[in-house]
Protein backbone atom coordinates (compact mmCIF):
# COMPACT_ATOMS: atom_id res chain seq x y z
CA UNK A 1 0.00 0.00 0.00
CA UNK A 2 1.91 3.03 -1.30
CA UNK A 3 -0.52 5.72 -0.08
CA UNK A 4 0.06 8.99 -1.95
CA UNK A 5 2.92 9.12 -4.45
CA UNK A 6 4.18 12.22 -6.23
CA UNK A 7 6.26 12.27 -9.39
CA UNK A 8 8.87 13.73 -9.79
CA UNK A 9 10.54 14.41 -6.43
CA UNK A 10 12.80 17.17 -7.77
CA UNK A 11 12.79 19.29 -10.90
CA UNK A 12 14.57 22.35 -12.24
CA UNK A 13 12.80 24.31 -14.97
CA UNK A 14 13.75 27.29 -17.05
CA UNK A 15 11.40 30.26 -17.10
CA UNK A 16 8.70 29.67 -19.70
CA UNK A 17 8.96 25.89 -19.75
CA UNK A 18 5.99 23.70 -18.98
CA UNK A 19 5.66 20.60 -16.85
CA UNK A 20 3.16 18.30 -15.19
CA UNK A 21 3.30 16.97 -11.65
CA UNK A 22 1.59 13.66 -11.06
CA UNK A 23 -0.12 12.61 -7.85
CA UNK A 24 -1.34 9.04 -7.50
CA UNK A 25 -3.22 7.51 -4.57
CA UNK A 26 -4.23 3.92 -4.00
CA UNK A 27 -6.67 4.44 -1.10
CA UNK A 28 -9.79 5.01 -3.25
CA UNK A 29 -10.11 8.53 -1.84
CA UNK A 30 -12.64 10.88 -3.37
CA UNK A 31 -10.90 14.13 -2.48
CA UNK A 32 -7.51 15.25 -3.72
CA UNK A 33 -5.61 18.50 -3.18
CA UNK A 34 -2.57 20.35 -4.47
CA UNK A 35 -0.73 22.71 -2.10
CA UNK A 36 2.40 24.75 -2.37
CA UNK A 37 4.63 25.34 0.63
CA UNK A 38 6.78 28.43 0.91
CA UNK A 39 8.80 29.55 3.95
CA UNK A 40 6.63 31.41 6.46
CA UNK A 41 3.47 30.95 4.40
CA UNK A 42 2.38 27.48 5.35
CA UNK A 43 0.48 25.30 2.91
CA UNK A 44 -1.54 27.24 0.38
CA UNK A 45 -4.26 25.49 -1.61
CA UNK A 46 -3.81 25.68 -5.38
CA UNK A 47 -6.62 23.48 -6.71
CA UNK A 48 -8.62 20.57 -5.41
CA UNK A 49 -11.01 17.88 -6.61
CA UNK A 50 -14.00 16.29 -4.92
CA UNK A 51 -14.26 13.43 -7.38
CA UNK A 52 -13.29 12.04 -10.77
CA UNK A 53 -13.85 14.59 -13.51
CA UNK A 54 -14.23 17.55 -11.10
CA UNK A 55 -11.81 20.32 -10.14
CA UNK A 56 -12.09 23.57 -8.22
CA UNK A 57 -9.87 26.57 -7.53
CA UNK A 58 -8.19 27.13 -4.20
CA UNK A 59 -6.61 30.30 -2.88
CA UNK A 60 -3.63 30.55 -5.30
CA UNK A 61 -4.76 28.99 -8.63
CA UNK A 62 -3.22 31.46 -11.09
CA UNK A 63 -0.57 29.96 -13.36
CA UNK A 64 -1.68 26.38 -12.67
CA UNK A 65 -4.12 23.96 -14.24
CA UNK A 66 -5.31 20.56 -13.00
CA UNK A 67 -7.08 17.48 -14.26
CA UNK A 68 -8.71 14.48 -12.56
CA UNK A 69 -9.47 12.09 -15.42
CA UNK A 70 -9.06 9.05 -13.19
CA UNK A 71 -10.09 8.81 -9.54
CA UNK A 72 -6.64 7.76 -8.42
CA UNK A 73 -4.69 10.49 -10.25
CA UNK A 74 -4.58 14.26 -9.88
CA UNK A 75 -2.32 16.17 -12.26
CA UNK A 76 -0.96 19.68 -11.70
CA UNK A 77 0.27 21.55 -14.76
CA UNK A 78 2.41 24.63 -15.16
CA UNK A 79 1.98 25.98 -18.69
CA UNK A 80 4.70 28.66 -18.55
CA UNK A 81 6.82 28.41 -15.43
CA UNK A 82 7.87 31.57 -13.58
CA UNK A 83 10.47 32.02 -10.79
CA UNK A 84 7.58 32.84 -8.41
CA UNK A 85 6.47 29.22 -8.80
CA UNK A 86 9.64 27.95 -7.14
CA UNK A 87 8.28 26.03 -4.19
CA UNK A 88 7.68 22.65 -2.62
CA UNK A 89 4.46 21.13 -3.92
CA UNK A 90 2.43 18.69 -1.87
CA UNK A 91 -0.44 16.54 -3.00
CA UNK A 92 -2.93 15.16 -0.48
CA UNK A 93 -5.95 12.89 -0.60
CA UNK A 94 -8.78 12.17 1.82
CA UNK A 95 -12.13 10.48 2.19
CA UNK A 96 -14.69 13.20 2.96
CA UNK A 97 -13.98 15.00 6.25
CA UNK A 98 -11.35 12.61 7.45
CA UNK A 99 -7.58 12.59 7.66
CA UNK A 100 -5.77 13.91 4.61
CA UNK A 101 -2.71 11.89 3.61
CA UNK A 102 0.16 13.75 1.99
CA UNK A 103 2.63 12.74 -0.66
CA UNK A 104 6.35 13.17 -0.10
CA UNK A 105 6.49 16.49 -1.92
CA UNK A 106 8.05 17.80 -5.14
CA UNK A 107 10.77 20.42 -4.91
CA UNK A 108 10.50 22.64 -7.99
CA UNK A 109 13.01 25.33 -8.87
CA UNK A 110 12.36 27.73 -11.75
CA UNK A 111 15.45 29.60 -12.96
CA UNK B 1 -13.02 32.28 1.19
CA UNK B 2 -11.75 30.64 4.35
CA UNK B 3 -8.94 32.37 6.17
CA UNK B 4 -7.01 30.50 8.88
CA UNK B 5 -4.77 32.54 11.16
CA UNK B 6 -2.21 30.74 13.34
CA UNK B 7 -0.19 32.06 16.29
CA UNK B 8 2.57 32.17 17.31
CA UNK B 9 4.82 31.66 14.28
CA UNK B 10 7.64 30.41 16.52
CA UNK B 11 7.55 28.93 20.01
CA UNK B 12 10.42 27.83 22.20
CA UNK B 13 9.81 25.89 25.42
CA UNK B 14 11.88 23.99 27.93
CA UNK B 15 11.56 20.20 27.95
CA UNK B 16 8.71 19.23 30.25
CA UNK B 17 6.83 22.49 29.82
CA UNK B 18 3.53 22.85 27.96
CA UNK B 19 3.08 24.40 24.53
CA UNK B 20 -0.08 26.03 23.18
CA UNK B 21 -0.74 27.01 19.57
CA UNK B 22 -3.87 28.93 18.59
CA UNK B 23 -5.81 29.23 15.34
CA UNK B 24 -8.81 31.23 14.21
CA UNK B 25 -10.96 30.66 11.15
CA UNK B 26 -13.38 32.87 9.27
CA UNK B 27 -15.96 30.52 7.71
CA UNK B 28 -18.55 29.56 10.33
CA UNK B 29 -19.57 26.61 8.13
CA UNK B 30 -16.20 24.90 8.63
CA UNK B 31 -16.76 21.56 10.33
CA UNK B 32 -13.45 19.73 10.66
CA UNK B 33 -10.23 20.99 12.24
CA UNK B 34 -7.08 18.84 11.96
CA UNK B 35 -3.58 19.50 13.27
CA UNK B 36 -0.53 18.34 11.35
CA UNK B 37 3.09 17.94 12.40
CA UNK B 38 5.85 18.36 9.84
CA UNK B 39 9.41 17.37 10.64
CA UNK B 40 12.25 18.83 8.60
CA UNK B 41 12.22 17.52 5.04
CA UNK B 42 9.20 15.30 5.67
CA UNK B 43 5.56 15.38 4.69
CA UNK B 44 2.88 16.74 7.08
CA UNK B 45 1.26 14.05 9.21
CA UNK B 46 -1.96 14.21 11.20
CA UNK B 47 -1.52 14.24 14.97
CA UNK B 48 -5.05 15.03 16.15
CA UNK B 49 -8.32 16.36 14.79
CA UNK B 50 -11.65 17.63 16.07
CA UNK B 51 -15.08 17.96 14.53
CA UNK B 52 -17.48 20.84 14.94
CA UNK B 53 -19.83 18.94 17.26
CA UNK B 54 -17.09 18.34 19.84
CA UNK B 55 -15.51 20.88 22.20
CA UNK B 56 -12.40 19.03 23.27
CA UNK B 57 -10.40 15.94 22.35
CA UNK B 58 -7.36 14.44 24.00
CA UNK B 59 -4.80 11.85 22.93
CA UNK B 60 -2.10 11.17 25.52
CA UNK B 61 0.00 14.38 25.74
CA UNK B 62 -1.88 16.17 22.98
CA UNK B 63 -5.25 17.89 23.24
CA UNK B 64 -7.29 20.14 21.00
CA UNK B 65 -10.08 22.52 22.05
CA UNK B 66 -12.66 24.15 19.80
CA UNK B 67 -14.76 27.25 20.45
CA UNK B 68 -17.25 27.46 17.58
CA UNK B 69 -18.81 30.68 18.81
CA UNK B 70 -15.48 32.47 18.79
CA UNK B 71 -14.25 30.50 15.75
CA UNK B 72 -10.99 29.48 17.28
CA UNK B 73 -9.28 26.22 18.18
CA UNK B 74 -6.08 25.41 20.01
CA UNK B 75 -3.47 22.67 20.26
CA UNK B 76 -2.06 21.84 23.67
CA UNK B 77 1.04 19.70 24.14
CA UNK B 78 1.93 18.78 27.70
CA UNK B 79 5.23 17.43 29.06
CA UNK B 80 7.02 18.42 25.88
CA UNK B 81 9.96 16.35 24.66
CA UNK B 82 12.77 17.20 22.20
CA UNK B 83 11.12 14.96 19.59
CA UNK B 84 8.09 17.28 19.65
CA UNK B 85 10.27 19.87 17.88
CA UNK B 86 8.73 20.41 14.43
CA UNK B 87 6.44 22.73 12.50
CA UNK B 88 2.77 22.41 13.41
CA UNK B 89 -0.08 23.39 11.11
CA UNK B 90 -3.73 23.86 11.89
CA UNK B 91 -6.36 23.55 9.17
CA UNK B 92 -10.08 24.07 8.64
CA UNK B 93 -12.31 22.15 6.26
CA UNK B 94 -15.28 23.88 4.70
CA UNK B 95 -18.52 22.19 3.62
CA UNK B 96 -17.32 22.08 -0.02
CA UNK B 97 -14.21 20.15 1.14
CA UNK B 98 -11.89 23.09 0.52
CA UNK B 99 -9.23 22.64 3.25
CA UNK B 100 -7.14 25.64 4.24
CA UNK B 101 -4.06 25.67 6.45
CA UNK B 102 -2.56 28.17 8.83
CA UNK B 103 0.95 29.52 8.22
CA UNK B 104 2.51 27.13 10.74
CA UNK B 105 4.25 27.30 14.12
CA UNK B 106 7.85 26.25 14.53
CA UNK B 107 8.11 24.60 17.94
CA UNK B 108 11.51 24.12 19.53
CA UNK B 109 11.80 22.06 22.71
CA UNK B 110 15.06 22.69 24.51
CA UNK B 111 16.50 19.77 26.47
PDB file of N, CA and C in Angstrom, chain B residues 10-12 15 25 27 33 39 43 47 50 58-59 64 70 77 83-84 87 93 95 102 106 110:
ATOM      1  N   UNK B  10       6.581  31.194  15.910  1.00  0.00           N
ATOM      2  CA  UNK B  10       7.641  30.405  16.525  1.00  0.00           C
ATOM      3  C   UNK B  10       7.365  30.306  18.017  1.00  0.00           C
ATOM      4  N   UNK B  11       7.770  29.170  18.585  1.00  0.00           N
ATOM      5  CA  UNK B  11       7.546  28.926  20.009  1.00  0.00           C
ATOM      6  C   UNK B  11       8.698  28.091  20.534  1.00  0.00           C
ATOM      7  N   UNK B  12       9.311  28.560  21.603  1.00  0.00           N
ATOM      8  CA  UNK B  12      10.416  27.832  22.204  1.00  0.00           C
ATOM      9  C   UNK B  12      10.063  27.546  23.663  1.00  0.00           C
ATOM     10  N   UNK B  15      12.058  21.574  27.858  1.00  0.00           N
ATOM     11  CA  UNK B  15      11.558  20.204  27.948  1.00  0.00           C
ATOM     12  C   UNK B  15      10.756  20.034  29.234  1.00  0.00           C
ATOM     13  N   UNK B  25     -10.478  30.859  12.509  1.00  0.00           N
ATOM     14  CA  UNK B  25     -10.963  30.662  11.145  1.00  0.00           C
ATOM     15  C   UNK B  25     -12.102  31.623  10.877  1.00  0.00           C
ATOM     16  N   UNK B  27     -14.727  31.089   8.247  1.00  0.00           N
ATOM     17  CA  UNK B  27     -15.957  30.517   7.711  1.00  0.00           C
ATOM     18  C   UNK B  27     -16.685  29.721   8.797  1.00  0.00           C
ATOM     19  N   UNK B  33     -11.415  20.191  11.919  1.00  0.00           N
ATOM     20  CA  UNK B  33     -10.226  20.986  12.245  1.00  0.00           C
ATOM     21  C   UNK B  33      -9.075  20.052  12.629  1.00  0.00           C
ATOM     22  N   UNK B  39       7.986  17.364  10.291  1.00  0.00           N
ATOM     23  CA  UNK B  39       9.405  17.371  10.637  1.00  0.00           C
ATOM     24  C   UNK B  39      10.207  17.806   9.419  1.00  0.00           C
ATOM     25  N   UNK B  43       6.908  14.960   5.016  1.00  0.00           N
ATOM     26  CA  UNK B  43       5.556  15.382   4.687  1.00  0.00           C
ATOM     27  C   UNK B  43       4.765  15.669   5.955  1.00  0.00           C
ATOM     28  N   UNK B  47      -1.769  14.637  13.583  1.00  0.00           N
ATOM     29  CA  UNK B  47      -1.524  14.242  14.967  1.00  0.00           C
ATOM     30  C   UNK B  47      -2.810  14.199  15.786  1.00  0.00           C
ATOM     31  N   UNK B  50     -10.420  17.423  15.310  1.00  0.00           N
ATOM     32  CA  UNK B  50     -11.648  17.627  16.071  1.00  0.00           C
ATOM     33  C   UNK B  50     -12.749  18.062  15.113  1.00  0.00           C
ATOM     34  N   UNK B  58      -8.688  14.644  23.428  1.00  0.00           N
ATOM     35  CA  UNK B  58      -7.364  14.441  23.996  1.00  0.00           C
ATOM     36  C   UNK B  58      -6.796  13.101  23.539  1.00  0.00           C
ATOM     37  N   UNK B  59      -5.492  13.075  23.293  1.00  0.00           N
ATOM     38  CA  UNK B  59      -4.801  11.849  22.927  1.00  0.00           C
ATOM     39  C   UNK B  59      -3.435  11.870  23.584  1.00  0.00           C
ATOM     40  N   UNK B  64      -6.811  19.042  21.836  1.00  0.00           N
ATOM     41  CA  UNK B  64      -7.290  20.138  21.005  1.00  0.00           C
ATOM     42  C   UNK B  64      -8.624  20.614  21.574  1.00  0.00           C
ATOM     43  N   UNK B  70     -16.572  31.533  19.026  1.00  0.00           N
ATOM     44  CA  UNK B  70     -15.482  32.471  18.786  1.00  0.00           C
ATOM     45  C   UNK B  70     -14.694  32.131  17.527  1.00  0.00           C
ATOM     46  N   UNK B  77       0.105  20.825  23.963  1.00  0.00           N
ATOM     47  CA  UNK B  77       1.036  19.704  24.137  1.00  0.00           C
ATOM     48  C   UNK B  77       1.608  19.811  25.542  1.00  0.00           C
ATOM     49  N   UNK B  83      11.667  15.490  20.841  1.00  0.00           N
ATOM     50  CA  UNK B  83      11.117  14.960  19.590  1.00  0.00           C
ATOM     51  C   UNK B  83       9.803  15.633  19.183  1.00  0.00           C
ATOM     52  N   UNK B  84       9.258  16.486  20.036  1.00  0.00           N
ATOM     53  CA  UNK B  84       8.091  17.281  19.648  1.00  0.00           C
ATOM     54  C   UNK B  84       8.495  18.470  18.783  1.00  0.00           C
ATOM     55  N   UNK B  87       7.392  21.683  12.871  1.00  0.00           N
ATOM     56  CA  UNK B  87       6.439  22.729  12.495  1.00  0.00           C
ATOM     57  C   UNK B  87       5.038  22.133  12.580  1.00  0.00           C
ATOM     58  N   UNK B  93     -11.658  22.715   7.433  1.00  0.00           N
ATOM     59  CA  UNK B  93     -12.308  22.145   6.256  1.00  0.00           C
ATOM     60  C   UNK B  93     -13.702  22.727   6.117  1.00  0.00           C
ATOM     61  N   UNK B  95     -17.509  23.148   4.063  1.00  0.00           N
ATOM     62  CA  UNK B  95     -18.516  22.193   3.616  1.00  0.00           C
ATOM     63  C   UNK B  95     -18.252  21.700   2.192  1.00  0.00           C
ATOM     64  N   UNK B 102      -3.229  27.026   8.253  1.00  0.00           N
ATOM     65  CA  UNK B 102      -2.556  28.171   8.830  1.00  0.00           C
ATOM     66  C   UNK B 102      -1.120  28.230   8.343  1.00  0.00           C
ATOM     67  N   UNK B 106       6.633  27.038  14.324  1.00  0.00           N
ATOM     68  CA  UNK B 106       7.849  26.255  14.527  1.00  0.00           C
ATOM     69  C   UNK B 106       8.080  26.111  16.017  1.00  0.00           C
ATOM     70  N   UNK B 110      13.664  22.699  24.073  1.00  0.00           N
ATOM     71  CA  UNK B 110      15.062  22.694  24.514  1.00  0.00           C
ATOM     72  C   UNK B 110      15.263  21.661  25.619  1.00  0.00           C
TER      73      UNK B 110
END
